[in-house]
Amino acid sequence: LFLSTFTLAVSAGAVLLLPFSIISNEILLSFPQNYYIQWLNGSLIHGLWNLASLFSNLCLFVLMPFAFFFLESEGFAGLKKGIRARILETLVMLILLALLILGIVWVASALIDNDAASMESLYDLWEFYLPYLYSCISLMGCLLLLLCTPVGLSRMFTVMGQLLVKPTILEDLDEQMYIITLEEAAIQRRLNGVSSTVEYQTADLERELEKVKSKKTNLERRKKASAWERNLVYPAVMILLLIETSISVLLVALNILYLLVDETAMPKGSGGPGIGNASLSTFGFVGAALEIILIFYLMVSSVVGFYSLRFFENFTPRKDDTTMTKIIGNCVSILVLSSALPVMSRTLGITRFDLLGDFGRFNWLGNFYIVLSYNLLFAIVTTLCLVRKFTSAVREELLKALGLDKLHLSNNPRDPEAKPSANGHQKSL
């Protein structure tokens, strides 16, 4: 648990690293001779990037594997059971795993690039092997972000709609409360009348009762909400999300144009003017603040998209119902996403801050075709997700008008049973 907590702290540091660097650069530009900010300099920020890279490597390749193997260890046969025996078994497993990975990379290097330089480079673990391995992990993290972030950007509207109170336009909350109360009472009577021997019926009725109670709680919350919260906060948040998403796609489109006409737009190679010498944004402090907001927005969207994917749905942690193995897996996933966030932000052109330390030594950042393809895929997939999100209601109505709604061509789940209202009309809750 301690190692998982430390890994999450490193993940938070990796997320905050790029915004801290951007705001530090703007502060140094605004107050170049101020005595109280002399501690804020380029060497400090460069050292923080190196420390973030070091601790990310440490957590990813040592601490989290150690936590997993320690959790599964029991101690070697013949040794006295206890913490020491489990630690010994865990260390042996880590050494064997490291030798296995080294052997695989060595064989791959001999098959792909069989020369003396590539073989000698594997002897230099600190300067070549670990940065190269972390570069591969970062590329995998960026590909995972490419998959999660567009889904999360479209999913954010649904998530915020669940957290906020929607406006009550052409709705009668009193009537809906009356219906849901009658439904809850009917299910409760059925539950009281079912024999305890029929377990499957009791379980189904209890799940149905929980769903009805959840709907009733939401309706009570909507009914108690003030007019300002219903009619002002919800539209303002939705408009803000739409603006941030549109700006992100626009910046990626502009970055694609920069990549086609200017070689210095590549994430690797420009070197930059240094900390505190020039502004990273055309609009100065306002542009830097916008970049920071977009970086945090992309991180939250990527996490939401990660847990929204079908493959990772069962991976979502739940209160008082999460195993330690699942906690370790979640920590590793968050660490990979947060470590790849600065790389993705620079690759997409969200910020012009050049990556420092080992973050800027990734080999694939200098490949024009990989960077251009990454930007194109992000722009196209994000646009398609947003179009699909905002046209889903129109598409469902068209399918219903054409009589094709029974073919289940839409992926959005609908309540199959229409609830009859008090005045005889059909109303779906």
XYZ file of C-alpha atoms in Angstrom:
429
model
C 0.000 0.000 0.000
C 2.901 2.342 0.783
C 4.549 1.622 -2.586
C 1.244 2.231 -4.403
C 0.806 5.532 -2.560
C 4.338 6.571 -3.502
C 3.638 5.657 -7.147
C 0.510 7.824 -7.159
C 2.558 10.690 -5.695
C 5.093 10.298 -8.527
C 2.199 10.283 -11.011
C 0.874 13.538 -9.551
C 4.378 15.026 -9.802
C 4.653 13.993 -13.451
C 1.281 15.635 -14.190
C 2.184 18.867 -12.381
C 5.684 19.023 -13.882
C 4.782 20.618 -17.210
C 2.318 23.222 -15.803
C 4.869 24.158 -13.118
C 7.565 24.630 -15.756
C 5.306 26.788 -17.949
C 4.185 29.058 -15.096
C 7.770 29.296 -13.804
C 8.963 30.486 -17.205
C 6.298 33.210 -17.289
C 7.106 34.320 -13.720
C 10.817 34.615 -14.546
C 9.924 36.696 -17.604
C 7.648 38.987 -15.604
C 10.056 39.484 -12.668
C 13.594 38.922 -13.986
C 15.415 40.810 -11.200
C 13.185 39.985 -8.237
C 15.236 38.785 -5.264
C 12.488 36.515 -3.876
C 12.301 34.275 -6.956
C 16.016 33.760 -7.547
C 15.595 30.164 -6.362
C 13.345 29.565 -9.378
C 15.847 28.953 -12.172
C 16.576 26.662 -15.077
C 18.769 24.236 -13.129
C 15.992 23.645 -10.564
C 13.395 22.901 -13.235
C 15.842 20.730 -15.188
C 16.621 18.796 -11.998
C 12.920 18.284 -11.297
C 12.429 16.789 -14.768
C 15.356 14.417 -14.209
C 13.987 13.412 -10.792
C 10.527 12.804 -12.245
C 12.055 10.597 -14.933
C 14.185 8.740 -12.364
C 11.304 8.065 -9.965
C 8.992 7.078 -12.829
C 11.566 4.486 -13.932
C 12.025 3.343 -10.335
C 8.285 2.889 -9.736
C 7.595 1.307 -13.112
C 10.460 -1.201 -13.216
C 11.270 -1.854 -9.539
C 8.696 -0.802 -6.945
C 5.465 -1.906 -8.617
C 6.844 -5.299 -9.780
C 8.232 -5.745 -6.254
C 4.796 -4.960 -4.775
C 3.068 -7.434 -7.088
C 5.550 -10.277 -6.545
C 5.624 -9.631 -2.796
C 1.840 -9.859 -2.709
C 1.932 -13.212 -4.482
C 4.978 -14.631 -2.649
C 4.851 -17.217 0.118
C 8.551 -17.950 0.651
C 10.720 -20.743 -0.695
C 10.140 -24.284 0.479
C 12.355 -25.215 3.387
C 12.725 -21.673 4.691
C 11.004 -20.309 7.746
C 7.815 -18.555 6.761
C 7.760 -14.816 7.340
C 8.513 -11.417 5.855
C 12.178 -12.206 5.184
C 11.342 -15.341 3.195
C 8.789 -13.457 1.114
C 11.212 -10.584 0.452
C 13.900 -13.063 -0.602
C 11.550 -14.787 -3.041
C 10.443 -11.411 -4.411
C 14.033 -10.257 -4.994
C 14.883 -13.516 -6.780
C 11.812 -13.097 -9.000
C 12.806 -9.513 -9.832
C 16.360 -10.565 -10.754
C 15.059 -13.367 -12.979
C 12.589 -10.969 -14.630
C 15.361 -8.417 -15.283
C 17.592 -11.107 -16.807
C 14.695 -12.285 -18.968
C 14.027 -8.780 -20.312
C 17.754 -8.174 -20.888
C 18.027 -11.443 -22.791
C 15.013 -10.670 -24.969
C 16.360 -7.212 -25.848
C 19.819 -8.638 -26.505
C 18.452 -11.276 -28.892
C 16.226 -8.703 -30.616
C 19.185 -6.346 -31.025
C 21.290 -9.144 -32.506
C 18.551 -10.058 -34.982
C 17.593 -6.524 -36.043
C 20.816 -4.513 -35.776
C 23.786 -6.845 -35.609
C 26.769 -4.539 -35.210
C 29.334 -3.852 -32.504
C 27.916 -0.442 -31.539
C 24.430 -1.732 -30.780
C 25.780 -4.644 -28.756
C 28.132 -2.448 -26.739
C 25.355 0.016 -25.992
C 23.499 -2.661 -24.048
C 26.349 -2.796 -21.542
C 25.644 0.835 -20.631
C 22.439 0.285 -18.671
C 22.156 3.754 -17.147
C 22.887 5.903 -20.209
C 21.281 3.805 -22.920
C 19.251 0.794 -21.849
C 16.966 2.344 -19.214
C 16.234 5.526 -21.242
C 15.556 3.377 -24.299
C 13.250 1.085 -22.333
C 11.477 4.095 -20.810
C 11.146 5.529 -24.322
C 9.287 2.390 -25.392
C 7.032 2.597 -22.318
C 6.399 6.284 -23.072
C 5.441 5.429 -26.650
C 2.993 2.825 -25.335
C 1.609 5.424 -22.917
C 1.157 7.934 -25.748
C -0.656 5.308 -27.830
C -2.877 4.562 -24.820
C -3.560 8.294 -24.456
C -4.381 8.438 -28.166
C -7.022 5.794 -27.514
C -8.357 7.143 -24.204
C -8.325 10.927 -24.643
C -10.770 11.246 -27.605
C -13.171 8.877 -25.845
C -12.777 10.854 -22.624
C -13.350 14.204 -24.373
C -16.740 13.007 -25.604
C -17.493 11.181 -22.347
C -16.845 14.308 -20.248
C -20.185 15.776 -21.325
C -22.026 12.714 -19.992
C -20.011 12.664 -16.748
C -20.636 16.355 -16.050
C -24.294 15.846 -16.920
C -24.477 13.180 -14.203
C -22.726 15.373 -11.633
C -24.702 18.563 -12.336
C -28.427 19.249 -12.205
C -29.981 19.577 -15.647
C -32.544 22.275 -16.488
C -36.161 21.193 -16.082
C -37.517 22.151 -19.502
C -40.998 20.760 -20.282
C -40.696 18.368 -17.346
C -42.952 17.796 -14.363
C -40.731 16.628 -11.503
C -43.683 16.190 -9.138
C -45.324 13.784 -11.566
C -42.100 11.825 -11.993
C -41.629 11.662 -8.220
C -45.195 10.329 -7.872
C -44.536 7.624 -10.482
C -41.212 6.542 -9.026
C -42.691 6.386 -5.505
C -45.488 4.103 -6.717
C -42.944 1.919 -8.519
C -40.774 1.683 -5.406
C -43.775 0.697 -3.273
C -44.834 -1.953 -5.827
C -41.375 -3.535 -5.913
C -41.205 -3.470 -2.110
C -44.552 -5.306 -1.877
C -43.377 -7.897 -4.394
C -40.156 -8.319 -2.450
C -42.059 -8.846 0.803
C -44.340 -11.405 -0.839
C -41.578 -13.497 -2.432
C -40.559 -16.567 -0.482
C -37.017 -16.543 0.886
C -36.383 -19.907 -0.774
C -36.567 -18.364 -4.255
C -33.154 -16.668 -4.116
C -32.834 -15.617 -7.759
C -36.149 -13.724 -7.703
C -35.179 -11.989 -4.479
C -31.813 -10.931 -5.896
C -33.406 -9.544 -9.094
C -36.001 -7.607 -7.127
C -33.334 -6.175 -4.806
C -31.262 -4.964 -7.776
C -34.356 -3.425 -9.350
C -35.219 -1.740 -6.051
C -31.717 -0.256 -5.822
C -32.054 1.191 -9.329
C -35.416 2.745 -8.488
C -34.037 4.221 -5.257
C -31.106 5.700 -7.192
C -33.517 7.315 -9.671
C -35.599 8.650 -6.795
C -32.496 10.159 -5.156
C -31.566 11.901 -8.411
C -35.074 13.281 -8.795
C -35.043 14.580 -5.208
C -31.704 16.271 -5.846
C -33.035 17.908 -9.007
C -36.136 19.058 -7.178
C -34.150 20.631 -4.327
C -31.675 22.405 -6.641
C -31.983 26.171 -6.974
C -32.968 27.900 -10.208
C -29.420 29.253 -10.634
C -27.928 25.790 -10.357
C -30.411 24.307 -12.814
C -30.572 27.019 -15.461
C -27.123 28.651 -15.324
C -24.424 26.271 -14.037
C -25.252 23.327 -16.311
C -25.312 25.294 -19.624
C -22.183 27.248 -18.615
C -20.216 24.068 -17.851
C -21.337 22.406 -21.091
C -20.331 25.454 -23.125
C -16.978 25.584 -21.328
C -16.303 21.907 -22.098
C -17.219 22.466 -25.744
C -14.902 25.484 -25.988
C -11.964 23.631 -24.403
C -12.452 20.633 -26.683
C -12.708 22.848 -29.766
C -9.538 24.747 -28.801
C -7.680 21.459 -28.325
C -8.676 20.206 -31.780
C -7.842 23.601 -33.312
C -4.366 23.612 -31.730
C -3.708 20.115 -33.050
C -4.805 21.185 -36.549
C -2.467 24.197 -36.408
C 0.361 21.961 -35.189
C -0.163 19.708 -38.216
C 0.305 22.741 -40.479
C 3.428 23.768 -38.547
C 4.864 20.267 -38.928
C 4.365 20.397 -42.691
C 6.056 23.779 -43.185
C 8.536 24.123 -40.303
C 11.049 21.561 -39.038
C 11.437 23.309 -35.658
C 7.859 22.311 -34.781
C 9.111 18.774 -34.112
C 9.078 17.829 -30.401
C 12.770 16.905 -30.556
C 15.499 19.101 -31.943
C 14.794 22.790 -31.324
C 16.368 22.921 -27.852
C 14.469 26.088 -26.963
C 15.739 29.447 -25.763
C 15.982 28.285 -22.132
C 13.964 28.964 -19.004
C 13.070 32.615 -18.456
C 14.428 33.916 -21.776
C 11.324 33.893 -23.994
C 7.615 33.278 -23.612
C 6.341 29.893 -24.707
C 3.036 31.316 -25.916
C 2.172 33.980 -28.463
C -0.349 35.514 -26.039
C 2.028 35.653 -23.080
C 0.697 34.910 -19.615
C -2.889 34.428 -20.847
C -1.752 31.875 -23.421
C 0.329 30.056 -20.794
C -2.695 29.890 -18.456
C -4.785 28.484 -21.328
C -2.127 25.837 -22.002
C -2.143 24.776 -18.339
C -5.954 24.496 -18.325
C -5.880 22.392 -21.498
C -3.175 20.091 -20.077
C -5.226 19.392 -16.937
C -8.350 18.971 -19.063
C -6.611 16.421 -21.276
C -5.364 14.498 -18.238
C -8.827 14.305 -16.648
C -10.331 13.334 -20.015
C -7.734 10.596 -20.532
C -8.492 9.078 -17.099
C -12.248 9.231 -17.783
C -11.707 7.694 -21.220
C -9.437 4.993 -19.765
C -12.129 3.766 -17.380
C -14.820 4.167 -20.067
C -13.196 1.676 -22.442
C -14.822 -1.747 -22.405
C -11.505 -3.486 -21.846
C -10.873 -1.521 -18.618
C -14.445 -1.282 -17.266
C -13.854 -4.004 -14.663
C -10.584 -2.290 -13.763
C -12.382 0.641 -12.108
C -11.654 0.815 -8.348
C -14.668 0.663 -6.056
C -14.903 1.625 -2.423
C -14.374 -1.309 -0.037
C -14.391 -3.714 -3.011
C -10.955 -3.437 -4.657
C -8.267 -6.067 -4.355
C -4.638 -5.086 -3.784
C -3.672 -6.529 -7.169
C -6.201 -4.269 -8.865
C -4.889 -1.282 -6.872
C -1.353 -2.003 -8.123
C -2.634 -2.287 -11.695
C -4.472 1.022 -11.392
C -1.357 2.741 -10.013
C 0.767 1.451 -12.904
C -1.842 2.593 -15.448
C -2.099 6.079 -13.929
C 1.712 6.324 -13.836
C 2.013 5.407 -17.524
C -0.693 7.922 -18.483
C 0.759 10.738 -16.377
C 4.331 10.111 -17.583
C 3.178 10.224 -21.204
C 1.099 13.394 -20.699
C 4.018 15.892 -21.132
C 5.146 13.993 -24.225
C 1.637 14.000 -25.707
C 1.128 17.704 -24.938
C 4.385 18.586 -26.711
C 3.722 16.213 -29.618
C 0.237 17.642 -30.229
C 1.464 21.232 -30.008
C -0.625 22.069 -26.927
C 2.545 23.654 -25.527
C 5.902 24.653 -27.031
C 7.869 23.824 -23.905
C 10.751 21.546 -24.909
C 11.011 18.376 -22.864
C 13.943 18.376 -20.456
C 16.151 15.643 -19.058
C 15.417 12.073 -20.078
C 11.976 13.131 -21.322
C 13.637 14.711 -24.364
C 15.806 11.702 -25.201
C 13.043 9.587 -26.706
C 14.122 8.328 -30.122
C 10.673 8.293 -31.685
C 10.148 12.032 -31.024
C 12.527 12.772 -33.894
C 10.572 10.675 -36.403
C 8.511 13.024 -38.574
C 6.077 10.365 -39.799
C 5.275 9.067 -36.294
C 4.641 12.595 -34.959
C 2.544 13.638 -37.971
C 0.506 10.412 -37.900
C -0.079 10.862 -34.163
C -1.453 14.392 -34.690
C -3.657 13.334 -37.600
C -5.080 10.349 -35.724
C -5.805 12.450 -32.629
C -7.611 15.148 -34.632
C -9.635 12.664 -36.693
C -10.608 10.348 -33.812
C -11.534 13.261 -31.510
C -13.694 14.853 -34.221
C -15.447 11.546 -34.942
C -16.127 10.931 -31.230
C -17.607 14.407 -30.792
C -19.743 14.161 -33.952
C -21.007 10.760 -32.848
C -21.741 12.148 -29.365
C -23.746 15.156 -30.506
C -25.598 13.415 -33.344
C -26.613 10.286 -31.436
C -30.059 11.669 -30.505
C -30.787 12.739 -34.101
C -29.577 9.368 -35.397
C -31.856 7.500 -32.999
C -34.863 9.556 -34.030
C -34.114 8.928 -37.726
C -33.820 5.186 -37.087
C -37.095 5.273 -35.180
C -38.815 7.197 -37.992
C -37.577 4.674 -40.568
C -38.653 1.750 -38.416
C -35.088 0.513 -37.961
C -34.943 1.020 -34.195
C -35.744 -2.668 -33.596
C -32.503 -3.670 -35.302
C -30.498 -2.181 -32.364
C -28.201 -0.202 -34.659
C -27.571 2.352 -31.910
C -25.089 1.668 -29.133
C -26.783 3.946 -26.611
C -28.830 1.909 -24.149
C -32.424 2.982 -23.796
C -34.987 2.060 -21.210
C -36.930 -0.685 -22.992
C -40.048 -0.199 -20.938
C -41.962 3.042 -21.297
C -43.390 4.145 -18.001
C -47.082 5.167 -18.151
C -47.727 8.532 -16.609
C -50.728 9.614 -14.603
C -52.395 11.351 -17.561
C -52.137 8.309 -19.859
C -49.205 9.456 -21.974
C -46.027 7.410 -22.353
C -43.034 8.905 -20.587
C -39.546 7.442 -20.380
C -37.730 8.089 -17.112
